[in-house]
Amino acid sequence: MANIIQSVKGMHDYIPKDIQIWQYIEKIFKNVLNSYSYQEIRFPIIEKTELFQRGIGNTTDIIEKEMYSFKDKKNSNLTLRPEGTVGCMRSCIKNGLLRHSEQRLWYLGPMFRYEKPQCGRYRQFHQLGIESFGLIGPDIDLEVIMLVQRIWKYLHISQYINLELNTIGSIHDRINYKKSLYLYFKKYESLLDKDCQRRLYTNPFRILDSKNDSIKEIIDDAPILTDYIDDDSSIHFEQLCKLMDKIGISYIVNYKLVRGLDYYNKTVFEWTTNKLASKHTICAGGRYDYLSKYLGSISVPAIGCAIGVERLILLLKSLKNQSLNVILCIDIFIIFLQKEIELHAIKLSENVRTAFPDKNVQINFLNSNITKQFRKANRLGARIVLLLGLIEVKNKTVLIKDLKFKKQKISLIKNVIQELKLFFVEDNL
Ligand code: ATP
Ligand code: MG
C-alpha cells in the first residue's frame, strides 16, 4: 500500500454517491437558468496567463498568489482558469457575440486556485457562472439576483442564506477612495499583517477584503466608499434597491462589501451563510462594465455572479436537506436464475430499455441464488423486478414483481411492455 499515488492536495474525487447530489443540484440550476432563457457556453480550462493578468488585475489575491501557471513545450505562459468571467468574455469577443444585442449565458465547471485547503476552500472547485452582457441595469441586476434567489428557493435553503449588497462606484471613484484609504491605513501600518502591509502600497482597497480578524477593528473605522460614489452609481444603486423592495427580496446593504477582483464596478453582492463553521460566501458577483474594454474589445455593460458548488453542497449537507436522500433507484431490475438462459434475460433487458428510454434498467449478472438477488434488488431500491427462470422461458412468460406496491403478476413475454406500463401508471396517479 506504500506506493499508492495520491490525488493532488486540495483536489477531490467525486464518486457516484457524490454525483447523485451534483446531478440533483445541476438539474435545478438548469431548470431555473432555462426559465430565465440563459444559454450554456463552454470555453477552455486553460487560457493564456496574460488574459487573467489583464482581466482580473495584478494586485488581486488570484493574480498575486493563487494561479496555477506553467509554460508549455513552446514556452507559452498558460494558466488553469481561476474563475470563469474573463474566459467567458474572451470567448464572446472572439466569437463576435458582443456585437449582437444582449447575451444571457451560463457555464458550470472546474476552477483552480492555489489556496490553503480547508473546509469550503479547495484548489480545484466548481462554479456555476451566470453572466449577462449588453444591458446597463439596474433591471438586469435585479434579474440576476432573482434568478439566484429562485435557485435557493428550489433547494429549500432561502432561510439559511443572506444577501448582502453594495455599490463600489466607478473606477474613477475608487481612485479617490483608494487615496483616502491609503492615508487612513498608513497610520496603522505596523499593526497590519504582512498581506495588508503589501496591499497598502499595491491596492489599499484590498485591505477591506482581509479575513484577518485581528485587524477587523481597524477596517471597521476606515473611510466608507459610499462617500466617494458618483451620482450615476448612486442613482443606479437606489433604483436597484427600490426594485428589490417592490419585488420583496430581502437584503442587507453592507457598505464594507468589496469584491476580490478588480473588474467590478457599481453593484456588488454576495450570498453568505452562517450555517457552516464560519461565515461562508456561497455566491458572489456584481457588475463589470469595464472588462470588455480591458480585453481590447468594444465597451459592453455586463453583470454576473458565480455560485461555489462545493460550498453549496456543504450547506445542503449541514442542513441534512431532505432532497439529498435521493439515492439512485433502479426502476427495473432483471434477475435470471440459470446461466443457460442469460441470453433471454439480456434480450429482455434490451427490449425494456427500448420501450422505456427514461427508466433505469439493470440486469443482474451475478450468478447467485434467488434470495441474494432479491436482497440486492432491495438494497438498490429497485422498483420492479423481472424474473426469468427455466420454467418462465419454457412457457414464454416472465414474473413481474412490484417491490414498492408489493404485488406481482406473471405476464407473457410478448405482453411484458404493456404490463409494465400499467405498473408505472400508478406512479403518476
Ligand atoms: P473568498 O473570499 O471566499 O476567497 P472569492 O471572493 O475569492 O471568495 P469569488 O472569486 O467571488 O470568491 O468566487 C465565487 C464563489 O466561488 C465564492 O463565493 C465561493 O463560493 C466559491 N469559491 C471561491 N474560491 C473557492 C475555493 N478555493 N474553494 C471552493 N469554493 C471557492
Ligand atoms: Mg478567494
Short mmCIF file of C-alpha atoms and ligand atoms in Angstrom, two decimals:
data_model
loop_
_atom_site.label_atom_id
_atom_site.label_comp_id
_atom_site.label_asym_id
_atom_site.label_seq_id
_atom_site.Cartn_x
_atom_site.Cartn_y
_atom_site.Cartn_z
CA MET A 1 0.00 0.00 0.00
CA ALA A 2 3.03 2.25 0.48
CA ASN A 3 3.23 3.12 -3.17
CA ILE A 4 -0.29 4.36 -3.88
CA ILE A 5 -0.29 7.65 -5.77
CA GLN A 6 -2.42 10.23 -4.00
CA SER A 7 -4.52 12.93 -5.65
CA VAL A 8 -3.17 16.47 -5.74
CA LYS A 9 -3.62 18.38 -2.45
CA GLY A 10 -6.88 20.33 -2.38
CA MET A 11 -8.32 18.45 -5.37
CA HIS A 12 -11.05 15.92 -4.80
CA ASP A 13 -12.69 12.94 -6.44
CA TYR A 14 -16.45 12.84 -6.79
CA ILE A 15 -17.58 9.24 -6.56
CA PRO A 16 -21.04 8.09 -7.80
CA LYS A 17 -22.62 8.73 -4.36
CA ASP A 18 -21.48 12.39 -4.58
CA ILE A 19 -22.53 12.71 -8.20
CA GLN A 20 -26.15 11.97 -7.26
CA ILE A 21 -26.17 15.19 -5.24
CA TRP A 22 -24.36 17.06 -8.01
CA GLN A 23 -26.87 15.91 -10.60
CA TYR A 24 -29.79 16.84 -8.37
CA ILE A 25 -28.37 20.37 -7.98
CA GLU A 26 -27.41 20.68 -11.64
CA LYS A 27 -30.95 19.78 -12.64
CA ILE A 28 -32.30 22.63 -10.52
CA PHE A 29 -29.66 25.00 -11.93
CA LYS A 30 -30.58 24.08 -15.48
CA ASN A 31 -34.34 24.36 -14.95
CA VAL A 32 -34.01 27.81 -13.42
CA LEU A 33 -31.49 29.04 -16.00
CA ASN A 34 -33.72 27.80 -18.74
CA SER A 35 -36.74 29.55 -17.31
CA TYR A 36 -34.80 32.85 -17.47
CA SER A 37 -33.60 31.94 -21.00
CA TYR A 38 -29.91 31.83 -20.13
CA GLN A 39 -27.85 29.74 -22.56
CA GLU A 40 -24.88 27.50 -21.84
CA ILE A 41 -21.43 28.47 -23.09
CA ARG A 42 -18.26 26.34 -22.83
CA PHE A 43 -14.72 27.64 -23.11
CA PRO A 44 -11.28 26.18 -22.33
CA ILE A 45 -9.98 25.40 -18.87
CA ILE A 46 -6.52 26.65 -19.91
CA GLU A 47 -6.04 30.20 -21.17
CA LYS A 48 -3.07 32.49 -21.76
CA THR A 49 -1.81 33.82 -18.41
CA GLU A 50 -1.98 37.32 -19.85
CA LEU A 51 -5.78 37.06 -20.13
CA PHE A 52 -6.19 36.72 -16.37
CA GLN A 53 -3.50 39.30 -15.58
CA ARG A 54 -5.21 41.85 -17.77
CA GLY A 55 -8.78 40.93 -16.85
CA ILE A 56 -8.58 40.25 -13.12
CA GLY A 57 -5.96 42.84 -12.13
CA ASN A 58 -2.38 42.40 -10.95
CA THR A 59 -2.96 43.32 -7.32
CA THR A 60 -5.66 40.75 -6.59
CA ASP A 61 -5.11 37.61 -4.47
CA ILE A 62 -5.75 35.46 -7.50
CA ILE A 63 -3.03 37.01 -9.62
CA GLU A 64 -0.59 37.59 -6.78
CA LYS A 65 -0.58 34.10 -5.36
CA GLU A 66 -3.35 31.75 -6.42
CA MET A 67 -2.80 30.96 -10.09
CA TYR A 68 -1.72 27.59 -11.45
CA SER A 69 0.56 28.93 -14.17
CA PHE A 70 3.02 27.00 -16.28
CA LYS A 71 4.91 27.07 -19.56
CA ASP A 72 4.03 24.61 -22.30
CA LYS A 73 6.55 22.93 -24.59
CA LYS A 74 6.70 26.03 -26.79
CA ASN A 75 7.34 28.28 -23.77
CA SER A 76 3.89 29.91 -23.87
CA ASN A 77 2.68 31.16 -20.50
CA LEU A 78 -0.57 29.39 -19.68
CA THR A 79 -2.85 29.21 -16.63
CA LEU A 80 -5.58 26.89 -15.37
CA ARG A 81 -8.60 29.17 -15.13
CA PRO A 82 -9.07 30.53 -11.59
CA GLU A 83 -12.54 31.86 -12.44
CA GLY A 84 -14.84 31.94 -15.46
CA THR A 85 -15.83 35.52 -16.18
CA VAL A 86 -12.76 36.62 -18.13
CA GLY A 87 -12.65 33.40 -20.18
CA CYS A 88 -16.35 33.78 -20.93
CA MET A 89 -15.85 37.38 -22.03
CA ARG A 90 -12.82 36.44 -24.15
CA SER A 91 -14.84 33.74 -25.84
CA CYS A 92 -17.71 36.12 -26.57
CA ILE A 93 -15.30 38.69 -28.05
CA LYS A 94 -13.62 36.05 -30.23
CA ASN A 95 -16.93 34.67 -31.46
CA GLY A 96 -18.46 38.06 -32.15
CA LEU A 97 -21.23 37.59 -29.58
CA LEU A 98 -20.84 41.08 -28.14
CA ARG A 99 -21.90 42.66 -31.41
CA HIS A 100 -25.30 41.01 -31.25
CA SER A 101 -27.58 42.81 -28.82
CA GLU A 102 -27.57 41.13 -25.44
CA GLN A 103 -26.31 37.79 -24.16
CA ARG A 104 -27.52 35.80 -21.19
CA LEU A 105 -25.08 32.97 -20.51
CA TRP A 106 -24.07 30.33 -18.00
CA TYR A 107 -21.32 27.76 -17.53
CA LEU A 108 -20.51 25.14 -14.97
CA GLY A 109 -17.05 23.74 -14.49
CA PRO A 110 -13.84 23.42 -12.52
CA MET A 111 -11.74 26.40 -11.44
CA PHE A 112 -8.24 26.21 -9.96
CA ARG A 113 -6.69 28.36 -7.25
CA TYR A 114 -3.56 27.67 -5.26
CA GLU A 115 -5.08 28.33 -1.84
CA LYS A 116 -4.61 26.79 1.58
CA PRO A 117 -7.09 23.90 1.51
CA GLN A 118 -9.67 23.94 4.31
CA CYS A 119 -13.40 23.42 4.74
CA GLY A 120 -15.09 25.06 1.74
CA ARG A 121 -11.79 26.12 0.18
CA TYR A 122 -10.12 23.84 -2.31
CA ARG A 123 -7.56 24.04 -5.08
CA GLN A 124 -9.94 22.60 -7.62
CA PHE A 125 -13.54 23.67 -7.11
CA HIS A 126 -16.56 24.20 -9.32
CA GLN A 127 -18.54 27.30 -10.11
CA LEU A 128 -21.85 27.88 -11.79
CA GLY A 129 -21.21 31.16 -13.57
CA ILE A 130 -24.08 33.36 -14.71
CA GLU A 131 -23.24 36.29 -16.98
CA SER A 132 -25.33 38.84 -18.80
CA PHE A 133 -23.83 41.18 -21.41
CA GLY A 134 -25.23 44.27 -23.15
CA LEU A 135 -27.68 45.57 -20.53
CA ILE A 136 -26.92 48.52 -18.27
CA GLY A 137 -29.34 47.70 -15.46
CA PRO A 138 -30.47 48.01 -12.75
CA ASP A 139 -33.30 45.81 -14.07
CA ILE A 140 -30.83 43.17 -15.27
CA ASP A 141 -29.04 43.34 -11.89
CA LEU A 142 -32.40 42.52 -10.34
CA GLU A 143 -32.97 39.67 -12.81
CA VAL A 144 -29.65 38.00 -11.95
CA ILE A 145 -30.43 38.33 -8.25
CA MET A 146 -33.95 36.92 -8.71
CA LEU A 147 -32.59 34.00 -10.72
CA VAL A 148 -30.17 33.04 -7.95
CA GLN A 149 -32.88 33.54 -5.31
CA ARG A 150 -35.04 31.09 -7.24
CA ILE A 151 -32.25 28.50 -7.13
CA TRP A 152 -32.11 28.88 -3.32
CA LYS A 153 -35.89 28.55 -3.17
CA TYR A 154 -35.94 25.32 -5.16
CA LEU A 155 -33.13 23.95 -3.00
CA HIS A 156 -35.12 24.94 0.13
CA ILE A 157 -32.27 26.99 1.58
CA SER A 158 -33.59 30.58 1.27
CA GLN A 159 -33.92 30.97 5.02
CA TYR A 160 -30.31 29.97 5.67
CA ILE A 161 -28.69 32.40 3.29
CA ASN A 162 -28.39 36.20 3.38
CA LEU A 163 -27.97 38.60 0.52
CA GLU A 164 -25.54 41.46 1.05
CA LEU A 165 -25.49 44.30 -1.42
CA ASN A 166 -23.30 47.32 -2.06
CA THR A 167 -22.18 49.66 -4.79
CA ILE A 168 -18.50 50.21 -5.38
CA GLY A 169 -18.97 53.02 -7.91
CA SER A 170 -16.82 53.66 -10.94
CA ILE A 171 -13.09 53.05 -11.30
CA HIS A 172 -12.65 56.83 -11.08
CA ASP A 173 -14.49 56.95 -7.71
CA ARG A 174 -12.24 54.22 -6.43
CA ILE A 175 -9.05 56.13 -7.30
CA ASN A 176 -10.07 58.93 -4.93
CA TYR A 177 -11.25 56.47 -2.34
CA LYS A 178 -8.01 54.48 -2.51
CA LYS A 179 -6.07 57.67 -1.76
CA SER A 180 -8.01 58.29 1.43
CA LEU A 181 -7.79 54.60 2.40
CA TYR A 182 -4.04 54.75 1.95
CA LEU A 183 -3.77 57.76 4.27
CA TYR A 184 -6.01 56.06 6.83
CA PHE A 185 -4.28 52.64 6.87
CA LYS A 186 -0.81 54.20 6.74
CA LYS A 187 -1.41 55.37 10.32
CA TYR A 188 -1.86 51.71 11.38
CA GLU A 189 0.81 50.20 9.14
CA SER A 190 2.72 48.50 11.95
CA LEU A 191 -0.49 46.79 13.17
CA LEU A 192 -1.41 45.34 9.78
CA ASP A 193 -0.48 41.79 8.78
CA LYS A 194 2.09 41.20 6.04
CA ASP A 195 -0.51 40.81 3.29
CA CYS A 196 -2.22 44.05 4.19
CA GLN A 197 1.07 45.90 4.54
CA ARG A 198 1.82 44.92 0.96
CA ARG A 199 -1.70 45.84 -0.16
CA LEU A 200 -1.26 49.28 1.41
CA TYR A 201 1.15 50.07 -1.40
CA THR A 202 -0.29 47.96 -4.20
CA ASN A 203 -4.05 48.33 -3.64
CA PRO A 204 -5.33 49.54 -0.24
CA PHE A 205 -8.87 48.74 -1.38
CA ARG A 206 -8.00 45.07 -0.95
CA ILE A 207 -7.31 45.52 2.77
CA LEU A 208 -11.09 45.77 3.25
CA ASP A 209 -11.38 42.23 1.94
CA SER A 210 -8.99 40.83 4.57
CA LYS A 211 -10.15 37.79 6.52
CA ASN A 212 -7.80 38.51 9.42
CA ASP A 213 -9.98 39.10 12.50
CA SER A 214 -7.24 40.94 14.39
CA ILE A 215 -7.38 43.89 12.01
CA LYS A 216 -11.19 43.95 11.67
CA GLU A 217 -11.44 46.84 14.14
CA ILE A 218 -9.08 48.97 12.09
CA ILE A 219 -11.09 48.13 8.98
CA ASP A 220 -14.36 48.99 10.75
CA ASP A 221 -13.30 52.60 11.21
CA ALA A 222 -11.90 53.04 7.71
CA PRO A 223 -13.43 55.63 5.36
CA ILE A 224 -16.55 54.37 3.58
CA LEU A 225 -16.62 54.08 -0.19
CA THR A 226 -20.22 55.33 -0.31
CA ASP A 227 -18.92 58.83 0.47
CA TYR A 228 -16.93 58.77 -2.77
CA ILE A 229 -19.55 57.35 -5.16
CA ASP A 230 -20.63 59.49 -8.14
CA ASP A 231 -24.27 60.33 -8.93
CA ASP A 232 -24.59 57.81 -11.74
CA SER A 233 -23.62 54.88 -9.48
CA SER A 234 -25.66 56.18 -6.53
CA ILE A 235 -28.80 56.52 -8.64
CA HIS A 236 -28.24 53.05 -10.13
CA PHE A 237 -27.97 51.61 -6.64
CA GLU A 238 -31.02 53.47 -5.32
CA GLN A 239 -33.07 52.23 -8.26
CA LEU A 240 -31.93 48.66 -7.71
CA CYS A 241 -32.81 48.82 -4.01
CA LYS A 242 -36.23 50.24 -4.87
CA LEU A 243 -36.88 47.44 -7.35
CA MET A 244 -35.79 44.85 -4.80
CA ASP A 245 -38.09 46.37 -2.18
CA LYS A 246 -41.02 46.36 -4.58
CA ILE A 247 -40.47 42.75 -5.58
CA GLY A 248 -39.99 41.81 -1.92
CA ILE A 249 -36.43 40.49 -1.92
CA SER A 250 -34.73 40.93 1.42
CA TYR A 251 -31.13 42.11 1.53
CA ILE A 252 -28.69 43.90 3.78
CA VAL A 253 -26.73 46.87 2.48
CA ASN A 254 -23.14 46.22 3.55
CA TYR A 255 -21.06 49.33 2.85
CA LYS A 256 -17.87 47.33 3.53
CA LEU A 257 -18.59 44.77 0.86
CA VAL A 258 -15.94 44.89 -1.88
CA ARG A 259 -15.07 42.20 -4.36
CA GLY A 260 -11.69 40.49 -4.67
CA LEU A 261 -11.44 41.09 -8.39
CA ASP A 262 -10.54 44.45 -9.91
CA TYR A 263 -13.01 44.35 -12.77
CA TYR A 264 -16.13 45.05 -10.72
CA ASN A 265 -17.98 48.37 -10.62
CA LYS A 266 -21.34 49.67 -9.35
CA THR A 267 -23.48 46.81 -7.97
CA VAL A 268 -21.71 44.07 -5.99
CA PHE A 269 -23.42 41.34 -3.98
CA GLU A 270 -22.79 38.16 -2.02
CA TRP A 271 -24.95 35.46 -0.51
CA THR A 272 -23.44 34.28 2.74
CA THR A 273 -24.39 31.68 5.31
CA ASN A 274 -23.60 31.28 9.00
CA LYS A 275 -24.71 27.66 8.99
CA LEU A 276 -21.19 26.34 8.35
CA ALA A 277 -18.39 26.55 10.94
CA SER A 278 -17.55 30.13 9.95
CA LYS A 279 -19.29 32.66 7.72
CA HIS A 280 -19.06 31.41 4.15
CA THR A 281 -19.85 33.08 0.85
CA ILE A 282 -21.82 30.73 -1.36
CA CYS A 283 -22.34 33.05 -4.31
CA ALA A 284 -20.74 36.35 -5.27
CA GLY A 285 -20.92 38.73 -8.16
CA GLY A 286 -21.52 42.18 -9.49
CA ARG A 287 -21.34 44.49 -12.50
CA TYR A 288 -18.17 44.65 -14.58
CA ASP A 289 -18.83 47.24 -17.24
CA TYR A 290 -15.12 47.84 -18.00
CA LEU A 291 -13.98 44.27 -18.58
CA SER A 292 -14.68 44.01 -22.32
CA LYS A 293 -12.61 47.16 -22.89
CA TYR A 294 -9.76 45.87 -20.71
CA LEU A 295 -9.70 42.87 -23.01
CA GLY A 296 -9.43 45.09 -26.06
CA SER A 297 -13.00 44.96 -27.32
CA ILE A 298 -15.86 47.44 -27.59
CA SER A 299 -17.37 48.62 -24.32
CA VAL A 300 -20.22 46.35 -23.26
CA PRO A 301 -22.08 46.62 -19.96
CA ALA A 302 -22.07 43.38 -18.01
CA ILE A 303 -23.14 41.72 -14.80
CA GLY A 304 -22.54 38.24 -13.45
CA CYS A 305 -22.05 36.04 -10.46
CA ALA A 306 -20.69 32.64 -9.52
CA ILE A 307 -22.05 30.03 -7.16
CA GLY A 308 -19.41 27.87 -5.45
CA VAL A 309 -20.90 24.40 -5.91
CA GLU A 310 -18.82 22.62 -3.23
CA ARG A 311 -19.79 25.25 -0.65
CA LEU A 312 -23.42 24.95 -1.66
CA ILE A 313 -23.23 21.19 -1.14
CA LEU A 314 -21.57 21.67 2.27
CA LEU A 315 -24.50 23.87 3.24
CA LEU A 316 -27.09 21.37 1.97
CA LYS A 317 -25.35 18.57 3.85
CA SER A 318 -25.11 20.58 7.06
CA LEU A 319 -28.87 21.18 6.89
CA LYS A 320 -29.44 17.47 6.31
CA ASN A 321 -31.54 18.60 3.40
CA GLN A 322 -34.25 16.00 2.72
CA SER A 323 -33.75 16.18 -1.01
CA LEU A 324 -30.23 14.79 -0.56
CA ASN A 325 -31.70 11.47 0.49
CA VAL A 326 -32.46 10.68 -3.11
CA ILE A 327 -30.46 7.57 -3.80
CA LEU A 328 -30.08 6.20 -7.25
CA CYS A 329 -33.10 3.93 -7.64
CA ILE A 330 -33.16 1.18 -10.16
CA ASP A 331 -36.53 1.25 -11.94
CA ILE A 332 -36.34 -2.23 -13.40
CA PHE A 333 -34.03 -4.95 -12.09
CA ILE A 334 -33.74 -8.11 -14.16
CA ILE A 335 -32.94 -11.39 -12.47
CA PHE A 336 -32.30 -14.73 -14.17
CA LEU A 337 -31.83 -17.98 -12.35
CA GLN A 338 -29.74 -20.20 -14.65
CA LYS A 339 -26.67 -19.35 -16.71
CA GLU A 340 -28.14 -21.05 -19.82
CA ILE A 341 -30.98 -18.52 -20.06
CA GLU A 342 -28.72 -15.48 -19.75
CA LEU A 343 -29.22 -14.54 -23.40
CA HIS A 344 -33.02 -14.45 -22.91
CA ALA A 345 -32.52 -12.09 -19.99
CA ILE A 346 -30.17 -9.85 -22.00
CA LYS A 347 -32.69 -9.67 -24.86
CA LEU A 348 -35.48 -8.86 -22.41
CA SER A 349 -33.41 -6.06 -20.85
CA GLU A 350 -32.69 -4.58 -24.29
CA ASN A 351 -36.39 -4.61 -25.20
CA VAL A 352 -37.29 -2.96 -21.91
CA ARG A 353 -34.66 -0.25 -22.47
CA THR A 354 -36.02 0.44 -25.95
CA ALA A 355 -39.58 0.73 -24.62
CA PHE A 356 -38.65 2.82 -21.56
CA PRO A 357 -35.72 5.04 -22.55
CA ASP A 358 -36.10 7.16 -19.37
CA LYS A 359 -36.05 4.26 -16.96
CA ASN A 360 -33.00 2.96 -15.19
CA VAL A 361 -32.69 -0.73 -16.08
CA GLN A 362 -30.09 -3.07 -14.60
CA ILE A 363 -29.55 -6.74 -15.36
CA ASN A 364 -28.01 -8.77 -12.58
CA PHE A 365 -25.12 -10.79 -13.99
CA LEU A 366 -24.16 -12.13 -10.62
CA ASN A 367 -24.75 -15.85 -10.57
CA SER A 368 -26.11 -16.10 -7.03
CA ASN A 369 -29.25 -17.67 -5.60
CA ILE A 370 -32.66 -16.05 -5.81
CA THR A 371 -32.72 -14.81 -2.19
CA LYS A 372 -29.43 -13.00 -2.62
CA GLN A 373 -30.61 -11.50 -5.90
CA PHE A 374 -33.79 -10.13 -4.28
CA ARG A 375 -31.75 -8.80 -1.37
CA LYS A 376 -29.64 -6.91 -3.88
CA ALA A 377 -32.76 -5.59 -5.65
CA ASN A 378 -33.98 -4.21 -2.32
CA ARG A 379 -30.61 -2.72 -1.50
CA LEU A 380 -30.59 -0.88 -4.82
CA GLY A 381 -34.09 0.43 -4.20
CA ALA A 382 -35.40 -1.42 -7.24
CA ARG A 383 -39.00 -0.60 -8.09
CA ILE A 384 -39.78 -3.59 -10.32
CA VAL A 385 -38.07 -6.95 -10.61
CA LEU A 386 -38.42 -9.02 -13.78
CA LEU A 387 -37.62 -12.63 -13.03
CA LEU A 388 -36.75 -15.30 -15.58
CA GLY A 389 -36.15 -18.98 -14.81
CA LEU A 390 -36.12 -22.11 -16.94
CA ILE A 391 -39.86 -22.54 -16.41
CA GLU A 392 -40.66 -18.97 -17.47
CA VAL A 393 -38.51 -19.29 -20.59
CA LYS A 394 -40.20 -22.60 -21.47
CA ASN A 395 -43.68 -21.02 -21.01
CA LYS A 396 -42.61 -17.76 -22.74
CA THR A 397 -43.51 -15.82 -19.61
CA VAL A 398 -41.84 -13.53 -17.10
CA LEU A 399 -42.64 -12.77 -13.48
CA ILE A 400 -43.18 -9.05 -12.79
CA LYS A 401 -42.74 -8.17 -9.13
CA ASP A 402 -43.53 -4.68 -7.86
CA LEU A 403 -41.39 -4.16 -4.76
CA LYS A 404 -42.98 -0.82 -3.94
CA PHE A 405 -46.66 -1.75 -4.05
CA LYS A 406 -45.99 -5.38 -3.09
CA LYS A 407 -47.80 -7.13 -5.90
CA GLN A 408 -46.81 -9.43 -8.72
CA LYS A 409 -48.04 -10.82 -11.99
CA ILE A 410 -46.98 -13.49 -14.47
CA SER A 411 -47.03 -11.99 -17.93
CA LEU A 412 -46.43 -13.41 -21.39
CA ILE A 413 -43.06 -12.18 -22.63
CA LYS A 414 -44.76 -10.62 -25.66
CA ASN A 415 -47.02 -8.56 -23.37
CA VAL A 416 -44.43 -7.52 -20.81
CA ILE A 417 -44.02 -3.94 -22.09
CA GLN A 418 -47.78 -3.31 -21.94
CA GLU A 419 -47.97 -4.80 -18.47
CA LEU A 420 -45.02 -2.76 -17.23
CA LYS A 421 -46.68 0.42 -18.47
CA LEU A 422 -49.66 -0.39 -16.24
CA PHE A 423 -47.36 -0.86 -13.26
CA PHE A 424 -45.77 2.54 -13.83
CA VAL A 425 -49.12 4.27 -14.38
CA GLU A 426 -49.72 4.03 -10.63
CA ASP A 427 -46.65 6.20 -10.00
CA ASN A 428 -48.29 9.11 -11.76
CA LEU A 429 -51.65 8.80 -10.04
P1 ATP B 1 -13.34 34.04 -0.83
O1 ATP B 1 -13.46 35.44 -0.30
O2 ATP B 1 -14.08 33.02 -0.02
O3 ATP B 1 -11.91 33.66 -1.11
P2 ATP B 1 -13.64 34.88 -3.50
O4 ATP B 1 -14.04 36.30 -3.39
O5 ATP B 1 -12.23 34.57 -3.82
O6 ATP B 1 -14.10 34.07 -2.20
P3 ATP B 1 -15.09 34.52 -5.95
O7 ATP B 1 -13.88 34.70 -6.81
O8 ATP B 1 -16.06 35.61 -5.89
O9 ATP B 1 -14.61 34.11 -4.49
O10 ATP B 1 -15.82 33.17 -6.35
C1 ATP B 1 -17.23 32.97 -6.23
C2 ATP B 1 -17.55 31.80 -5.34
O11 ATP B 1 -16.76 30.67 -5.66
C3 ATP B 1 -17.23 32.03 -3.86
O12 ATP B 1 -18.27 32.73 -3.25
C4 ATP B 1 -17.16 30.61 -3.35
O13 ATP B 1 -18.44 30.07 -3.13
C5 ATP B 1 -16.51 29.90 -4.50
N1 ATP B 1 -15.05 29.77 -4.27
C6 ATP B 1 -14.08 30.69 -4.47
N2 ATP B 1 -12.88 30.19 -4.16
C7 ATP B 1 -13.10 28.91 -3.75
C8 ATP B 1 -12.24 27.85 -3.32
N3 ATP B 1 -10.92 27.99 -3.26
N4 ATP B 1 -12.81 26.66 -2.99
C9 ATP B 1 -14.14 26.48 -3.06
N5 ATP B 1 -15.00 27.45 -3.47
C10 ATP B 1 -14.48 28.64 -3.81
MG MG B 2 -10.62 33.92 -2.67
#
